[in-house]
Short mmCIF file of C-alpha atoms in Angstrom, two decimals:
data_model
loop_
_atom_site.label_atom_id
_atom_site.label_comp_id
_atom_site.label_asym_id
_atom_site.label_seq_id
_atom_site.Cartn_x
_atom_site.Cartn_y
_atom_site.Cartn_z
CA MET A 265 0.00 0.00 0.00
CA GLY A 266 1.36 3.44 -0.68
CA GLY A 267 0.31 7.02 -0.69
CA ARG A 268 -1.89 8.93 1.66
CA GLN A 269 -3.70 7.15 4.47
CA ARG A 270 -7.20 8.30 5.29
CA PHE A 271 -8.46 9.45 8.67
CA ILE A 272 -10.30 6.82 10.70
CA ASP A 273 -12.42 8.00 13.64
CA GLU A 274 -12.59 6.22 16.99
CA ASP A 275 -15.87 4.44 16.20
CA GLN A 276 -14.45 3.07 12.95
CA LYS A 277 -11.32 1.92 14.78
CA ARG A 278 -13.40 0.04 17.36
CA GLU A 279 -15.45 -1.62 14.62
CA LEU A 280 -12.32 -2.68 12.72
CA LEU A 281 -10.71 -4.11 15.87
CA GLN A 282 -13.88 -6.05 16.68
CA ARG A 283 -13.86 -7.48 13.18
CA MET A 284 -10.18 -8.42 13.57
CA GLU A 285 -10.91 -10.22 16.83
CA ALA A 286 -13.84 -12.01 15.19
CA GLY A 287 -11.36 -13.56 12.77
CA GLU A 288 -11.63 -11.42 9.65
CA ASN A 289 -8.58 -11.28 7.42
CA VAL A 290 -6.45 -8.31 8.52
CA SER A 291 -5.10 -7.66 5.03
CA LYS A 292 -8.60 -7.47 3.60
CA LEU A 293 -9.76 -5.13 6.38
CA ALA A 294 -6.79 -2.85 5.82
CA ASP A 295 -7.38 -2.77 2.06
CA GLU A 296 -11.09 -2.12 2.59
CA VAL A 297 -10.46 1.09 4.55
CA GLY A 298 -7.24 2.14 2.82
CA ILE A 299 -4.79 1.79 5.70
CA SER A 300 -1.82 -0.47 6.42
CA ARG A 301 -2.04 -3.79 8.25
CA GLN A 302 0.60 -2.42 10.61
CA ARG A 303 -1.74 0.42 11.63
CA LEU A 304 -4.46 -2.07 12.59
CA TYR A 305 -2.00 -4.00 14.74
CA GLU A 306 -0.82 -0.75 16.36
CA TRP A 307 -4.40 0.11 17.30
CA ARG A 308 -4.92 -3.33 18.80
#
């Protein structure tokens, strides 16, 4: 992934983390919202 990352508000972060914990593919989640996988793991 390259380029600019979009702003994700706190509610969106919580939803993404819940989806991660439910077993969704982290790469697909990151691609869906336009951020890096690393960012999702940092939030966790």
